[in-house]
Coordinates of C-alpha atoms in Angstrom, one line a residue:
Chain P
X1354 CA -29.4 -26.2 20.4
X1355 CA -27.8 -26.0 17.0
X1356 CA -29.0 -29.7 16.2
X1357 CA -32.5 -28.5 17.1
X1358 CA -32.4 -25.6 14.5
X1359 CA -30.8 -27.8 11.8
X1360 CA -33.7 -30.4 12.3
X1361 CA -36.2 -27.5 12.4
X1362 CA -34.7 -26.3 9.0
X1363 CA -35.0 -29.6 7.5
X1364 CA -38.4 -30.1 8.4
X1365 CA -39.4 -26.7 7.0
X1366 CA -37.8 -27.4 3.7
X1367 CA -39.3 -30.9 3.3
X1368 CA -42.5 -29.7 1.3
X1369 CA -40.3 -27.9 -1.2
X1370 CA -38.3 -31.1 -1.6
X1371 CA -41.5 -32.9 -2.3
X1372 CA -42.9 -30.3 -4.8
X1373 CA -39.5 -30.6 -6.5
X1374 CA -40.2 -34.2 -7.4
X1375 CA -43.3 -33.0 -9.6
X1376 CA -41.0 -31.1 -12.0
X1377 CA -40.8 -34.1 -14.2
X1378 CA -44.3 -33.7 -15.3
X1379 CA -44.7 -31.0 -17.9
X1380 CA -47.6 -29.8 -19.8
X1381 CA -47.7 -27.7 -22.8
X1382 CA -51.0 -26.1 -21.4
X1383 CA -50.4 -24.3 -18.0
X1384 CA -54.2 -24.9 -17.2
X1385 CA -53.6 -28.6 -17.5
X1386 CA -50.8 -28.6 -15.2
X1387 CA -52.9 -26.8 -12.6
X1388 CA -55.6 -29.5 -13.0
X1389 CA -53.1 -32.2 -12.6
X1390 CA -51.6 -30.6 -9.5
X1391 CA -55.2 -30.2 -8.2
X1392 CA -56.2 -33.9 -8.7
X1393 CA -52.9 -35.3 -7.1
X1394 CA -53.4 -32.9 -4.2
X1395 CA -56.9 -34.0 -3.5
X1396 CA -56.0 -37.8 -3.7
X1397 CA -55.0 -40.0 -0.9
X1398 CA -52.0 -42.1 -1.3
X1399 CA -53.0 -45.5 -0.2
X1400 CA -49.8 -46.7 1.0
X1401 CA -49.0 -43.8 3.5
X1402 CA -52.8 -42.9 3.8
X1403 CA -51.9 -39.5 5.6
X1404 CA -50.2 -38.2 2.4
X1405 CA -51.6 -37.1 -0.8
X1406 CA -50.5 -38.5 -4.1
X1407 CA -48.6 -35.2 -4.7
X1408 CA -46.6 -35.4 -1.4
X1409 CA -45.9 -39.2 -1.3
X1410 CA -42.8 -40.8 -2.6
X1411 CA -44.1 -44.4 -2.1
X1412 CA -43.7 -46.5 -5.3
X1413 CA -47.4 -46.8 -5.8
X1414 CA -47.9 -43.1 -5.6
X1415 CA -45.2 -42.6 -8.3
X1416 CA -47.1 -45.3 -10.5
X1417 CA -50.5 -43.5 -10.1
X1418 CA -49.0 -40.1 -10.7
X1419 CA -47.6 -41.4 -13.9
X1420 CA -50.9 -43.1 -14.8
X1421 CA -52.9 -39.7 -14.1
X1422 CA -50.3 -37.8 -16.1
X1423 CA -50.7 -40.2 -19.1
X1424 CA -54.4 -40.0 -18.8
X1425 CA -54.3 -36.2 -19.0
X1426 CA -52.0 -36.2 -22.0
X1427 CA -54.5 -38.5 -23.7
X1428 CA -57.0 -35.4 -23.2
X1429 CA -59.0 -37.1 -20.4
X1430 CA -60.6 -34.9 -17.9
X1431 CA -60.6 -34.5 -14.1
X1432 CA -64.0 -36.3 -13.7
X1433 CA -62.8 -39.1 -15.9
X1434 CA -59.6 -39.4 -13.9
X1435 CA -61.4 -39.2 -10.5
X1436 CA -63.9 -41.9 -11.7
X1437 CA -60.9 -44.1 -12.7
X1438 CA -59.3 -43.9 -9.4
X1439 CA -62.6 -44.3 -7.4
X1440 CA -63.6 -47.3 -9.4
X1441 CA -60.4 -49.1 -8.3
X1442 CA -59.5 -47.7 -4.8
X1443 CA -63.2 -46.6 -3.7
X1444 CA -64.0 -43.3 -2.0
X1445 CA -61.2 -43.9 0.4
X1446 CA -58.8 -42.4 -2.2
X1447 CA -60.6 -39.0 -2.0
X1448 CA -59.9 -36.4 0.7
X1449 CA -63.0 -34.9 -0.1
X1450 CA -65.6 -37.6 0.4
X1451 CA -68.7 -37.5 -1.9
X1452 CA -72.2 -36.8 -0.1
X1453 CA -74.1 -40.1 0.3
X1454 CA -75.8 -42.1 3.0
X1455 CA -72.6 -43.6 4.2
X1456 CA -70.8 -40.3 4.6
X1457 CA -73.9 -38.4 6.1
X1458 CA -72.3 -38.7 9.6
X1459 CA -69.0 -37.1 8.2
X1460 CA -70.9 -34.2 6.5
X1461 CA -73.7 -33.4 9.0
X1462 CA -72.1 -34.7 12.3
X1463 CA -70.3 -31.4 13.0
X1464 CA -73.4 -29.3 12.2
X1465 CA -75.4 -31.6 14.6
X1466 CA -73.0 -31.1 17.3
X1467 CA -72.8 -27.5 16.9
X1468 CA -76.8 -27.2 17.0
X1469 CA -77.0 -29.4 20.1
X1470 CA -74.2 -27.0 21.8
X1471 CA -76.1 -23.8 20.9
X1472 CA -79.3 -25.1 22.3
X1473 CA -77.7 -26.0 25.4
X1474 CA -75.7 -22.7 25.6
X1475 CA -78.7 -20.7 24.9
X1476 CA -80.9 -22.4 27.5
X1477 CA -78.3 -21.8 30.1
X1478 CA -77.9 -18.1 29.4
X1479 CA -81.6 -17.7 29.4
X1480 CA -82.1 -19.2 32.6
X1481 CA -79.4 -17.1 34.0
X1482 CA -80.6 -13.9 32.8
X1483 CA -84.1 -15.1 34.1
X1484 CA -82.6 -15.5 37.7
X1485 CA -81.0 -12.1 37.8
X1486 CA -84.3 -10.3 36.8
X1487 CA -86.2 -11.9 39.5
X1488 CA -87.7 -9.4 41.8
X1489 CA -88.4 -9.6 45.6
X1490 CA -91.5 -9.4 47.2
X1491 CA -92.0 -6.8 49.9
X1492 CA -91.8 -9.5 52.6
X1493 CA -88.4 -11.0 51.3
X1494 CA -87.0 -7.5 50.8
X1495 CA -87.6 -6.8 54.5
X1496 CA -85.8 -10.2 55.3
X1497 CA -82.7 -9.4 53.2
X1498 CA -82.4 -6.0 55.0
X1499 CA -82.5 -7.6 58.3
X1500 CA -80.1 -10.3 57.3
X1501 CA -77.7 -7.6 56.0
X1502 CA -78.0 -5.4 59.0
X1503 CA -77.4 -8.4 61.1
X1504 CA -74.2 -9.3 59.2
X1505 CA -72.7 -5.8 59.5
X1506 CA -73.5 -5.8 63.3
X1507 CA -71.7 -9.0 63.6
X1508 CA -68.7 -7.7 61.8
X1509 CA -68.6 -4.7 64.1
X1510 CA -68.6 -7.0 67.1
X1511 CA -65.9 -9.1 65.8
X1512 CA -63.6 -6.1 65.2
Chain V
X1437 CA -82.1 -37.2 41.8
X1438 CA -82.6 -34.6 39.1
X1439 CA -79.1 -33.1 40.1
X1440 CA -77.4 -36.6 40.1
X1441 CA -78.8 -37.1 36.6
X1442 CA -77.3 -33.7 35.4
X1443 CA -74.0 -34.4 36.8
X1444 CA -73.7 -37.8 35.3
X1445 CA -74.1 -36.2 31.7
X1446 CA -70.3 -35.3 31.2
X1447 CA -69.7 -38.9 32.4
X1448 CA -72.1 -40.5 30.0
X1449 CA -70.5 -38.5 27.1
X1450 CA -67.0 -39.5 28.1
X1451 CA -68.1 -43.0 28.1
X1452 CA -69.5 -42.7 24.5
X1453 CA -66.4 -41.2 23.3
X1454 CA -64.1 -43.7 25.1
X1455 CA -66.3 -46.6 23.5
X1456 CA -65.7 -45.2 20.0
X1457 CA -61.9 -44.6 20.8
X1458 CA -61.6 -48.1 22.1
X1459 CA -63.3 -49.7 19.2
X1460 CA -61.0 -47.7 16.9
X1461 CA -57.9 -49.1 18.6
X1462 CA -58.9 -52.6 17.2
X1463 CA -59.7 -51.7 13.7
X1464 CA -57.1 -52.2 11.1
X1465 CA -56.4 -48.9 9.0
X1466 CA -55.3 -51.2 6.2
X1467 CA -58.7 -52.7 5.6
X1468 CA -60.1 -50.7 3.1
X1469 CA -63.3 -51.8 1.5
X1470 CA -62.7 -52.6 -2.0
X1471 CA -65.2 -51.1 -4.8
X1472 CA -64.3 -54.4 -6.9
X1473 CA -66.6 -56.6 -4.6
X1474 CA -69.2 -58.0 -7.0
X1475 CA -67.5 -56.7 -10.2
X1476 CA -65.4 -58.8 -12.8
X1477 CA -61.7 -58.9 -12.6
X1478 CA -60.2 -56.3 -15.0
X1479 CA -59.2 -57.4 -18.6
X1480 CA -55.4 -58.1 -19.0
X1481 CA -53.0 -59.9 -21.3
X1482 CA -49.7 -60.6 -19.5
X1483 CA -46.9 -63.3 -19.7
X1484 CA -46.5 -65.9 -17.0
X1485 CA -43.5 -65.9 -14.4
X1486 CA -42.3 -69.1 -15.9
X1487 CA -42.4 -68.0 -19.6
X1488 CA -42.1 -64.7 -21.3
X1489 CA -43.7 -66.1 -24.4
X1490 CA -46.9 -67.6 -22.7
X1491 CA -49.5 -64.9 -22.6
X1492 CA -52.4 -65.2 -20.3
X1493 CA -55.9 -63.5 -20.7
X1494 CA -58.5 -62.9 -18.3
X1495 CA -60.8 -65.6 -19.9
X1496 CA -58.2 -68.1 -19.3
X1497 CA -58.9 -68.3 -15.6
X1498 CA -62.6 -68.6 -15.9
X1499 CA -64.3 -71.9 -15.2
X1500 CA -63.1 -72.5 -11.7
X1501 CA -63.2 -70.7 -8.3
X1502 CA -59.9 -69.5 -7.4
X1503 CA -57.8 -67.2 -5.0
X1504 CA -55.9 -64.4 -6.8
X1505 CA -52.8 -63.9 -4.8
X1506 CA -50.8 -60.6 -5.4
X1507 CA -47.3 -61.4 -4.3
X1508 CA -43.5 -60.2 -4.9
X1509 CA -40.2 -61.2 -3.7
X1510 CA -39.4 -57.6 -2.3
X1511 CA -42.4 -58.2 -0.2
X1512 CA -41.6 -59.5 3.5
X1513 CA -45.1 -60.4 4.4
X1514 CA -45.4 -62.5 1.3
X1515 CA -42.7 -64.7 2.6
X1516 CA -44.5 -65.1 5.9
X1517 CA -47.6 -66.1 4.1
X1518 CA -46.0 -68.5 1.5
X1519 CA -46.1 -71.7 3.6
X1520 CA -49.7 -71.1 4.1
X1521 CA -50.4 -70.9 0.5
X1522 CA -48.2 -74.1 -0.1
X1523 CA -50.2 -75.9 2.5
X1524 CA -53.6 -74.5 0.8
X1525 CA -52.6 -75.7 -2.7
X1526 CA -51.6 -79.1 -1.3
X1527 CA -54.9 -79.6 0.5
X1528 CA -56.5 -79.2 -2.9
X1529 CA -59.3 -77.2 -1.5
X1530 CA -58.9 -74.3 -4.0
X1531 CA -56.8 -73.1 -6.9
X1532 CA -54.4 -70.3 -6.2
X1533 CA -53.5 -67.8 -9.2
X1534 CA -50.5 -65.8 -8.6
X1535 CA -50.1 -62.0 -9.7
X1536 CA -46.3 -61.4 -9.5
X1537 CA -46.3 -57.5 -8.8
X1538 CA -43.4 -55.2 -9.9
X1539 CA -40.8 -57.9 -9.6
X1540 CA -37.8 -59.4 -11.3
X1541 CA -38.5 -62.6 -13.3
X1542 CA -35.4 -64.5 -12.2
X1543 CA -35.8 -63.5 -8.6
X1544 CA -39.5 -64.6 -8.7
X1545 CA -38.5 -68.0 -10.3
X1546 CA -35.8 -68.4 -7.6
X1547 CA -38.1 -67.9 -4.7
X1548 CA -40.6 -70.6 -6.2
X1549 CA -38.0 -73.1 -6.6
X1550 CA -36.6 -72.5 -3.1
X1551 CA -39.9 -72.1 -1.1
X1552 CA -42.3 -74.1 -3.2
X1553 CA -44.9 -73.2 -5.8
X1554 CA -48.5 -73.1 -4.7
X1555 CA -49.7 -71.5 -7.9
X1556 CA -51.5 -73.1 -10.7
X1557 CA -51.0 -70.0 -13.0
X1558 CA -48.4 -67.3 -12.2
X1559 CA -49.1 -63.9 -14.0
X1560 CA -46.1 -61.6 -14.4
X1561 CA -47.1 -57.8 -13.8
X1562 CA -43.7 -56.1 -14.2
X1563 CA -45.3 -52.7 -14.7
X1564 CA -48.0 -53.0 -12.1
X1565 CA -50.5 -51.8 -14.3
X1566 CA -53.2 -54.7 -13.8
X1567 CA -52.4 -54.3 -10.1
X1568 CA -53.7 -50.8 -10.4
X1569 CA -56.8 -51.9 -12.2
X1570 CA -57.3 -54.3 -9.4
X1571 CA -57.1 -51.6 -6.9
X1572 CA -53.9 -53.1 -5.3
X1573 CA -52.3 -51.0 -2.8
X1574 CA -49.9 -53.2 -1.0
X1575 CA -48.8 -56.9 -1.2
X1576 CA -49.8 -59.4 -0.4
X1577 CA -53.5 -59.2 -1.1
X1578 CA -55.8 -61.9 -1.9
X1579 CA -58.9 -61.8 -4.0
X1580 CA -61.7 -64.7 -4.0
X1581 CA -62.9 -65.0 -7.6
X1582 CA -65.6 -67.5 -8.9
X1583 CA -65.9 -69.3 -12.1
X1584 CA -67.3 -66.2 -14.0
X1585 CA -64.4 -63.9 -12.9
X1586 CA -66.5 -62.1 -10.4
X1587 CA -64.6 -60.9 -7.2
X1588 CA -66.3 -61.9 -4.0
X1589 CA -63.8 -61.1 -1.3
X1590 CA -60.7 -59.2 -0.9
X1591 CA -58.2 -59.6 1.9
X1592 CA -55.2 -57.1 2.6
X1593 CA -52.4 -58.5 4.3
X1594 CA -51.0 -62.2 4.7
X1595 CA -53.2 -65.1 4.3
X1596 CA -53.6 -67.3 7.5
X1597 CA -55.1 -70.8 7.9
X1598 CA -57.7 -69.2 10.4
X1599 CA -58.9 -66.7 7.8
X1600 CA -59.1 -69.4 5.2
X1601 CA -61.1 -72.0 7.2
X1602 CA -63.3 -69.4 9.0
X1603 CA -64.0 -67.0 6.3
X1604 CA -62.9 -68.1 2.8
X1605 CA -63.7 -71.8 2.8
X1606 CA -67.5 -71.4 3.4
X1607 CA -67.6 -68.8 0.6
X1608 CA -65.7 -71.2 -1.6
X1609 CA -68.1 -73.9 -1.0
X1610 CA -70.9 -71.9 -1.5
X1611 CA -69.6 -70.6 -4.9
X1612 CA -68.7 -74.0 -5.9
X1613 CA -72.3 -75.3 -5.3
X1614 CA -73.8 -72.5 -7.3
X1615 CA -71.5 -73.3 -10.3

């Protein structure tokens, strides 16, 4: 049990360890620091693939962080840096993929599935409410009454 | 009949999802399409592995179709593919240019002495800056470059004879015909 909690503590403290590795990047202008952090948060590390450039300790991620840091120090803006990365590593490097024909499925797929689901749900609900509202004709009502009476009689006999 | 059709819808949806997942099992997440296909190799000016004084530029590589192979002595897969590269260079079917990535010069030289040297030129990229311009994210990686310095193909992972014979060789011959 103790091992479990120690492990849990270690896992929970991991993100802060990662954040600490970014302390080496200092900016005179605080907004520039925020931009830097935002850029490396939304870039994928190509080595680990499920980590951002900010979170990864892979050597390539360190090199790319340094490269982006140098570019920002030279006064390049966010768009220029994203263009730099995409021209080398492709859209894959972005966690936020741009809207274009090859990514339509990613952007609109969930919406289409949602619409199909809504239509199906709507139709089922409509059919159900329609069945409930169906009124019996006089003849049917008579038959129903007979049946109900019959089943009551049966129960009485059984008891 | 209508009822059977309706009950088979979940099965049908399951089949579609299963087909996609099965296809996904066979895909290699390391194969990332390179945006550099059809683009020229980046400008660089770097020394060779053999000699720190010899500087190679982009234009020095022009004039021949070649494979640009990114390698390092710390990379295990590079060792695995090295024999294939040596065989390819001996076959004389294509030139291989090396890009030694974030490595030590003496280790790289020892490696080539020990395992054989398949490279016509071996560029020494100690800082890995040219590798970043090439969109390299792991070693080994191999690019197919034409005589004008345009990239036509990229393979991430070890080179194999099958890959070379079935994919690269037809492209190389095609490029050589075009001049």
